[in-house]
Each structure stands twice: as structure tokens, then as C-alpha cells.
Tab-separated table of C-alpha atoms in Angstrom:
chain	number	residue	atom	x	y	z
Y	1	MET	CA	47.000	-35.680	-16.954
Y	2	LEU	CA	46.067	-32.222	-17.655
Y	3	LEU	CA	46.258	-30.334	-13.647
Y	4	LYS	CA	42.772	-28.857	-14.760
Y	5	PHE	CA	41.067	-32.291	-15.290
Y	6	ALA	CA	42.979	-33.944	-12.442
Y	7	PHE	CA	41.073	-31.365	-9.538
Y	8	LYS	CA	37.975	-31.901	-11.972
Y	9	ASP	CA	38.020	-35.763	-11.314
Y	10	PHE	CA	39.341	-35.394	-7.462
Y	11	ILE	CA	36.382	-33.055	-6.987
Y	12	ASP	CA	34.147	-35.211	-8.243
Y	13	ASP	CA	35.533	-37.835	-6.472
Y	14	ARG	CA	35.195	-35.941	-2.947
Y	15	LYS	CA	31.571	-35.819	-4.114
Y	16	PHE	CA	30.739	-40.077	-4.805
Y	17	LYS	CA	32.701	-40.045	-1.285
Y	18	ASN	CA	29.925	-37.879	-0.289
Y	19	THR	CA	32.225	-36.435	1.734
Y	20	THR	CA	30.487	-33.146	3.608
Y	21	GLN	CA	29.163	-30.096	1.432
Y	22	LYS	CA	31.656	-27.881	4.282
Y	23	ASN	CA	34.853	-30.018	2.325
Y	24	VAL	CA	34.044	-29.850	-0.793
Y	25	ARG	CA	33.790	-26.432	-0.521
Y	26	ASN	CA	36.961	-26.081	1.471
Y	27	TYR	CA	38.433	-28.178	-1.446
Y	28	LEU	CA	37.393	-25.871	-4.284
Y	29	THR	CA	38.544	-22.962	-2.355
Y	30	LEU	CA	41.719	-24.192	-0.821
Y	31	LEU	CA	43.610	-26.993	-3.410
Y	32	GLY	CA	41.999	-24.022	-6.261
Y	33	GLU	CA	44.032	-21.245	-5.235
Y	34	PHE	CA	46.780	-24.118	-6.313
Y	35	VAL	CA	45.963	-25.036	-8.702
Y	36	ASN	CA	45.737	-21.535	-10.008
Y	37	TYR	CA	48.859	-20.721	-8.797
Y	38	CYS	CA	50.817	-24.114	-10.949
Y	39	THR	CA	48.392	-22.759	-14.042
Y	40	ASP	CA	50.282	-19.365	-13.670
Y	41	ASN	CA	53.444	-20.379	-13.292
Y	42	GLU	CA	52.638	-22.945	-16.694
Y	43	ILE	CA	53.093	-25.874	-14.409
Y	44	VAL	CA	49.745	-27.382	-16.446
Y	45	ASN	CA	50.858	-31.544	-16.008
Y	46	VAL	CA	50.504	-33.477	-12.472
Y	47	GLU	CA	53.400	-35.234	-13.532
Y	48	ASP	CA	55.113	-32.372	-13.669
Y	49	ILE	CA	54.667	-30.866	-10.176
Y	50	ALA	CA	58.064	-31.280	-7.710
Y	51	GLN	CA	57.984	-30.671	-4.384
Y	52	SER	CA	60.262	-27.338	-5.105
Y	53	HIS	CA	56.141	-26.651	-6.452
Y	54	VAL	CA	54.899	-27.304	-3.639
Y	55	ARG	CA	57.075	-25.589	-0.991
Y	56	GLU	CA	57.132	-22.261	-3.417
Y	57	TYR	CA	54.094	-21.973	-3.462
Y	58	LEU	CA	53.255	-22.909	0.158
Y	59	MET	CA	56.110	-19.603	0.999
Y	60	PHE	CA	53.292	-17.634	-1.695
Y	61	CYS	CA	50.813	-17.853	0.190
Y	62	GLN	CA	53.102	-17.298	3.952
Y	63	ASP	CA	53.952	-13.422	2.157
Y	64	LYS	CA	50.430	-13.036	1.458
Y	65	GLY	CA	50.086	-12.901	5.539
Y	66	ASN	CA	48.899	-16.429	5.623
Y	67	GLN	CA	49.223	-18.153	9.226
Y	68	ALA	CA	51.494	-21.728	9.867
Y	69	GLY	CA	47.878	-22.840	11.037
Y	70	THR	CA	46.363	-21.796	7.321
Y	71	ILE	CA	49.344	-22.843	5.532
Y	72	ASN	CA	49.117	-26.317	6.702
Y	73	THR	CA	45.359	-26.439	6.544
Y	74	LYS	CA	46.102	-25.969	2.501
Y	75	LEU	CA	48.557	-28.161	2.150
Y	76	LEU	CA	46.217	-31.313	3.448
Y	77	ARG	CA	44.831	-30.422	0.883
Y	78	ILE	CA	47.146	-30.682	-1.578
Y	79	ARG	CA	48.850	-34.099	-0.080
Y	80	ALA	CA	45.484	-35.415	-0.840
Y	81	PHE	CA	44.272	-35.114	-4.113
Y	82	LEU	CA	48.540	-35.682	-4.607
Y	83	ASN	CA	47.621	-39.405	-3.045
Y	84	TYR	CA	44.781	-39.343	-5.518
Y	85	MET	CA	46.793	-38.776	-7.772
Y	86	VAL	CA	48.555	-41.554	-7.144
Y	87	GLU	CA	46.224	-44.121	-6.217
Y	88	CYS	CA	44.638	-43.974	-9.738
Y	89	GLU	CA	48.056	-44.516	-11.130
Y	90	VAL	CA	48.825	-40.640	-12.228
Y	91	ILE	CA	51.533	-40.777	-10.484
Y	92	LYS	CA	54.025	-42.481	-8.463
Y	93	ASN	CA	54.747	-41.097	-5.796
Y	94	ASN	CA	53.440	-37.907	-4.221
Y	95	PRO	CA	55.796	-35.089	-4.059
Y	96	ALA	CA	53.994	-33.219	-1.367
Y	97	HIS	CA	54.989	-35.692	1.137
Y	98	LYS	CA	58.109	-34.473	2.037
Y	99	VAL	CA	56.842	-30.855	3.327
Y	100	LYS	CA	57.069	-30.511	6.790
Y	101	PHE	CA	54.283	-28.384	8.636
Y	102	GLN	CA	54.947	-25.717	9.283
Y	103	LYS	CA	55.366	-24.889	13.634
Y	104	ALA	CA	52.117	-22.977	15.030
Y	105	ASP	CA	51.806	-21.360	18.033
Y	106	VAL	CA	48.604	-22.711	20.243
Y	107	LYS	CA	46.770	-20.073	21.626
Y	108	ILE	CA	43.437	-21.706	21.770
Y	109	ASP	CA	40.422	-18.835	22.979
Y	110	VAL	CA	37.453	-19.321	24.998
Y	111	PHE	CA	34.570	-16.615	26.723
Y	112	SER	CA	35.445	-15.582	30.548
Y	113	ASP	CA	31.823	-15.822	32.300
Y	114	GLU	CA	31.557	-12.073	32.629
Y	115	GLN	CA	31.396	-12.141	28.484
Y	116	ILE	CA	28.909	-14.809	28.380
Y	117	ASN	CA	27.181	-13.371	30.943
Y	118	GLN	CA	27.126	-10.006	29.366
Y	119	MET	CA	26.468	-12.071	25.311
Y	120	LEU	CA	23.302	-13.532	27.119
Y	121	ASN	CA	22.320	-10.532	28.653
Y	122	PHE	CA	21.846	-8.758	25.760
Y	123	TYR	CA	19.258	-11.117	23.995
Y	124	ARG	CA	17.099	-11.558	27.078
Y	125	ARG	CA	17.196	-7.679	27.180
Y	126	VAL	CA	15.932	-7.968	23.335
Y	127	LYS	CA	13.675	-10.799	23.925
Y	128	ARG	CA	11.634	-9.126	27.114
Y	129	ARG	CA	11.834	-5.999	25.260
Y	130	GLU	CA	10.573	-6.836	21.830
Y	131	ASN	CA	8.958	-10.802	23.116
Y	132	SER	CA	11.745	-11.909	19.559
Y	133	TYR	CA	11.087	-15.047	18.291
Y	134	VAL	CA	15.537	-14.368	17.236
Y	135	ALA	CA	16.595	-12.983	20.461
Y	136	TYR	CA	15.262	-15.684	22.159
Y	137	ARG	CA	16.601	-18.249	18.766
Y	138	ASP	CA	19.961	-16.541	19.371
Y	139	TYR	CA	20.456	-16.884	23.259
Y	140	MET	CA	19.933	-20.698	23.455
Y	141	ILE	CA	22.005	-21.382	20.693
Y	142	ILE	CA	24.513	-20.416	22.943
Y	143	VAL	CA	22.981	-21.829	25.935
Y	144	VAL	CA	22.643	-25.235	24.195
Y	145	ILE	CA	26.820	-25.029	22.664
Y	146	LEU	CA	27.871	-24.100	26.609
Y	147	GLY	CA	25.666	-26.432	27.551
Y	148	THR	CA	26.955	-29.378	24.900
Y	149	GLY	CA	29.693	-28.769	22.961
Y	150	ILE	CA	27.663	-28.936	20.424
Y	151	ARG	CA	29.543	-28.547	16.606
Y	152	ARG	CA	28.099	-25.483	14.106
Y	153	GLY	CA	26.186	-28.070	11.026
Y	154	GLU	CA	24.886	-30.161	14.256
Y	155	ILE	CA	23.206	-27.464	15.613
Y	156	ILE	CA	21.992	-26.304	12.113
Y	157	GLY	CA	20.731	-29.770	12.092
Y	158	LEU	CA	19.010	-30.429	15.351
Y	159	LYS	CA	15.501	-31.783	14.449
Y	160	TRP	CA	13.063	-31.542	17.828
Y	161	SER	CA	13.265	-35.948	17.334
Y	162	ASP	CA	16.527	-35.992	18.192
Y	163	VAL	CA	15.845	-34.559	21.799
Y	164	ASP	CA	14.778	-37.009	24.582
Y	165	PHE	CA	13.602	-34.477	28.061
Y	166	GLU	CA	13.375	-37.753	28.936
Y	167	ASN	CA	16.495	-38.618	28.996
Y	168	GLN	CA	17.411	-35.664	29.679
Y	169	SER	CA	20.609	-35.871	26.151
Y	170	LEU	CA	20.492	-34.651	22.818
Y	171	SER	CA	21.428	-37.110	19.231
Y	172	VAL	CA	23.300	-35.655	16.446
Y	173	PHE	CA	25.085	-36.585	13.132
Y	174	GLY	CA	28.590	-36.069	14.229
Y	175	LYS	CA	31.593	-35.497	12.283
Y	176	SER	CA	32.357	-39.590	12.029
Y	177	ARG	CA	28.883	-39.029	9.825
Y	178	ARG	CA	27.361	-42.122	12.516
Y	179	LYS	CA	24.320	-40.788	15.358
Y	180	GLU	CA	26.037	-39.478	19.081
Y	181	SER	CA	23.819	-39.409	21.888
Y	182	ILE	CA	25.076	-36.457	24.575
Y	183	PRO	CA	23.633	-35.565	27.505
Y	184	MET	CA	22.010	-33.339	28.763
Y	185	THR	CA	22.102	-30.937	32.011
Y	186	MET	CA	18.662	-30.872	34.474
Y	187	LYS	CA	18.782	-27.437	33.279
Y	188	LEU	CA	19.626	-27.036	30.028
Y	189	THR	CA	16.467	-30.010	29.552
Y	190	LYS	CA	14.981	-27.509	31.443
Y	191	GLU	CA	15.715	-24.773	28.817
Y	192	LEU	CA	15.236	-26.618	25.971
Y	193	ARG	CA	11.112	-27.245	27.132
Y	194	ALA	CA	10.275	-23.294	27.589
Y	195	TYR	CA	12.231	-22.401	24.499
Y	196	GLN	CA	10.153	-24.846	22.693
Y	197	THR	CA	6.390	-23.950	24.434
Y	198	PHE	CA	7.142	-20.569	23.044
Y	199	CYS	CA	7.914	-22.072	19.862
Y	200	LYS	CA	4.334	-23.531	19.807
Y	201	GLN	CA	3.126	-19.971	21.189
Y	202	ARG	CA	5.159	-18.043	18.987
Y	203	TRP	CA	3.938	-20.706	15.000
Y	204	GLY	CA	1.089	-21.990	16.167
Y	205	SER	CA	2.678	-25.312	15.973
Y	206	VAL	CA	6.438	-26.625	16.286
Y	207	ASN	CA	8.700	-26.423	13.381
Y	208	GLU	CA	10.922	-30.018	12.584
Y	209	TYR	CA	13.943	-28.190	13.603
Y	210	VAL	CA	15.274	-27.508	16.969
Y	211	PHE	CA	16.469	-23.319	15.382
Y	212	THR	CA	15.503	-22.027	12.147
Y	213	LYS	CA	15.364	-19.364	10.423
Y	214	ARG	CA	13.007	-15.082	10.948
Y	215	ASP	CA	10.374	-17.517	8.234
Y	216	TYR	CA	10.157	-20.667	10.095
Y	217	THR	CA	12.205	-22.577	7.683
Y	218	GLN	CA	16.152	-24.404	8.615
Y	219	LEU	CA	18.336	-22.516	9.494
Y	220	THR	CA	21.488	-22.698	7.228
Y	221	GLU	CA	25.112	-22.389	7.713
Y	222	ASN	CA	25.577	-19.006	5.941
Y	223	SER	CA	22.684	-17.422	8.708
Y	224	LEU	CA	24.111	-19.163	11.641
Y	225	MET	CA	27.454	-17.501	10.614
Y	226	LEU	CA	25.554	-13.810	10.285
Y	227	VAL	CA	23.583	-14.822	13.632
Y	228	PHE	CA	27.693	-14.545	14.936
Y	229	LYS	CA	28.595	-11.722	12.483
Y	230	TYR	CA	26.112	-9.302	14.459
Y	231	LEU	CA	26.719	-10.417	18.130
Y	232	ARG	CA	30.381	-9.641	17.625
Y	233	GLN	CA	29.026	-6.340	15.855
Y	234	LYS	CA	27.499	-5.875	19.266
Y	235	MET	CA	30.214	-7.105	21.725
Y	236	ASN	CA	33.102	-5.805	19.827
Y	237	PHE	CA	35.190	-7.659	22.339
Y	238	THR	CA	38.581	-7.499	21.659
Y	239	ASN	CA	40.630	-10.502	22.838
Y	240	VAL	CA	38.042	-13.066	22.162
Y	241	ARG	CA	37.030	-13.940	18.672
Y	242	VAL	CA	32.615	-14.694	18.718
Y	243	SER	CA	32.289	-17.741	16.803
Y	244	PRO	CA	30.810	-20.866	17.511
Y	245	HIS	CA	33.710	-23.024	17.438
Y	246	THR	CA	34.655	-20.461	21.471
Y	247	PHE	CA	31.786	-22.045	22.183
Y	248	ARG	CA	32.633	-24.830	21.856
Y	249	HIS	CA	36.358	-24.588	23.181
Y	250	THR	CA	34.759	-22.843	26.266
Y	251	PHE	CA	32.454	-25.824	27.272
Y	252	CYS	CA	35.564	-28.103	26.820
Y	253	HIS	CA	37.973	-25.472	28.858
Y	254	ARG	CA	35.776	-25.519	31.539
Y	255	LEU	CA	35.238	-29.043	31.584
Y	256	ALA	CA	39.444	-29.752	31.912
Y	257	MET	CA	40.029	-26.895	34.402
Y	258	SER	CA	36.909	-29.115	36.899
Y	259	GLY	CA	39.398	-31.379	37.023
Y	260	MET	CA	37.297	-33.940	34.833
Y	261	SER	CA	39.355	-36.502	33.078
Y	262	ALA	CA	40.563	-36.219	29.804
Y	263	PHE	CA	38.919	-39.891	28.205
Y	264	ALA	CA	35.015	-38.178	29.711
Y	265	ILE	CA	35.669	-34.849	27.925
Y	266	GLN	CA	36.834	-36.708	24.699
Y	267	LYS	CA	33.510	-39.095	24.677
Y	268	LEU	CA	31.950	-35.549	25.726
Y	269	MET	CA	33.931	-33.409	23.027
Y	270	ARG	CA	33.197	-36.592	20.685
Y	271	HIS	CA	37.014	-36.129	19.757
Y	272	GLN	CA	38.187	-39.561	17.793
Y	273	ASN	CA	41.444	-38.911	18.579
Y	274	ILE	CA	42.588	-38.972	22.467
Y	275	THR	CA	44.880	-36.071	21.103
Y	276	VAL	CA	43.491	-34.201	20.419
Y	277	THR	CA	41.382	-33.842	23.898
Y	278	MET	CA	44.795	-33.802	25.646
Y	279	LYS	CA	46.012	-30.595	24.419
Y	280	TYR	CA	43.046	-29.348	25.422
Y	281	VAL	CA	44.221	-30.505	28.693
Y	282	ALA	CA	47.678	-30.197	28.931
Y	283	MET	CA	46.772	-26.175	28.224
Y	284	TRP	CA	43.822	-26.355	30.214
Y	285	GLY	CA	43.769	-29.518	32.879
Y	286	ASN	CA	43.694	-28.144	36.917
Y	287	GLU	CA	46.588	-31.191	37.524
Y	288	LEU	CA	49.536	-29.609	36.547
Y	289	ARG	CA	48.685	-25.894	38.637
Y	290	GLU	CA	48.189	-28.738	41.895
Y	291	GLN	CA	50.743	-30.987	41.427
Y	292	ASN	CA	52.387	-27.917	41.101
Y	293	ASP	CA	51.090	-26.645	44.570
Y	294	LYS	CA	52.541	-29.346	46.084
Y	295	TYR	CA	56.042	-29.450	44.669
Y	296	ASN	CA	57.151	-26.189	44.067
Y	297	PRO	CA	60.612	-25.612	44.705
Y	298	LEU	CA	59.477	-22.105	46.893
Y	299	ASN	CA	57.394	-24.272	49.671
Y	300	ASN	CA	60.167	-24.969	51.260
Y	301	LEU	CA	61.954	-21.728	51.180
Y	302	ASP	CA	61.309	-19.055	53.911
Y	303	LEU	CA	60.794	-15.561	52.140
């Protein structure tokens, strides 16, 4: 089967299975690069792809400067594509299965209290000075992520009907495509009530969506990323990336540092697999620090 037709068939299959638009775009970009690489190297049929071709492509990406995490993501996309070819009986075995993932350095950036206050104070000043809806909206986006660990796509799709002020909870469609409930603290509940009142006064009515663009239409993924691009430029932090995911990591970091159990963190972060949660707990949890303070061999030495 011609590779270009197989690639199109695979993308159509992902769309038919209602894969998120974000994942479809990732396949088009990351898997598309592999297809182009094969074509440039005169590999035109799916049946001609060998383990060596996959490995050589990933080495090519490495030489271009791709980090281990990016290379592993590309390998996952290639494996998914070739698994589909096996399902369609185009090939008997997936040649990418024997290609190993690269070992990646585990470093997860989080914000310090000083950085968080710096960002929030920036938006407070702009809002007071200009009575700016955009500054208040961006301030609240940060507050909501820090208070719930909500994901980027969930921010965009959040509706006022999803906010239960009485029971202090948010409802979102998570990665599992299921409606999930997230508890809110009293502080976050009060902040959202005040923001809703501001929106009513500003626009004369409340939009269906909690966060909107300047023209009061639903926020898009691109417009949300522009929010963080602008904030990144204003803050100019050198040791941490200003992004929605960094705020989510910060939420998880504070839970782990507080001593919260891995099970509770998993529920709040809505990780499908607790091994993901354990990665954070192992990195940040305070249990290891407490055990070290108690049993360290230096404790019994007269120094």
C-alpha cells in the first residue's frame, strides 16, 4: 500500500474515532514528518518500512536537535500508525515495536511563590489602571488553574453552567472524554463569583463560556496561548517556562509538598494511571525528606 494513501487513511480513521482535534494535528505534524522522510528516501510503500528506517529517522531527528521527550513522542505516533496498518492487514508485524524509547531527563518546572505573586500583581495593576476585562480574565485563568489543576482544553471549554457555586465544584470534560467533577476551595469560589459579577456589569449579560476573547466570543486554543506568550514576555523568567502546563505542575507540586497521599493527588489531577502521579510524588513528596531527617546516619554522630 502506498505510504501517502496509508497516512491519509490513518488520519481519516482517527477523525472517525472522534480523536481530539489537537491529537489529529499532532499526528498530521509529527507523523507527517516521518512520511516525508520515507518519501525523500524512496520508501514509498508501507510494506517497505523496516525497523532500521524508523531508527534512522529518529537519529536524524536527534541530529536536528530533538530532545529525548520529543523523539519518544514521535516514536509513539509511528507505532500507532503501524499498529493500524497491522489491524488493516497491510503488514504482519509492527517494525517500530523493537525500537526502544530514549531515556529522558526528568525535570518538571514549577513556579515559586514569588513568581506567582509577580504575575498576579501584574494583572491586578493593569486591571486597576485600565479597568481591563482582558487583564481580569487572564488573572482568573491563572487563579483557576492554580486552584484546580485544570487543563488547557478544559479552560477553553469551561461554561458557567459547569460552575456549581453552591457545592463548590467545577465540571469538565477530561482527557477520558468523561464529565469529571473538580472541587473548589471557598477562596476560588469567591473569586469566580466576583469575576462573574464583573462580566455581567461589563457586558450587560453573562456569556455561556467563563473565559472569552475581547469580542466576548469563546476563547480559542490560539488566543489562550497568546495570553501566555504575552505573559512570558512581560515576566521574562529565565528558569521556568510560562505555560498552562507549568501552572498545572505547580498545582500538583504544592499538593505533593503538603504531604497529600498519592491516591488523593491522582483524583485531583485526574490521572488515569497512578504511575503518572507517583512520578510527581517521588520527585516532590515530603515523605522522603521526613524519613531522611529521622534516620540519617549523621544524626548519631558528634560533628
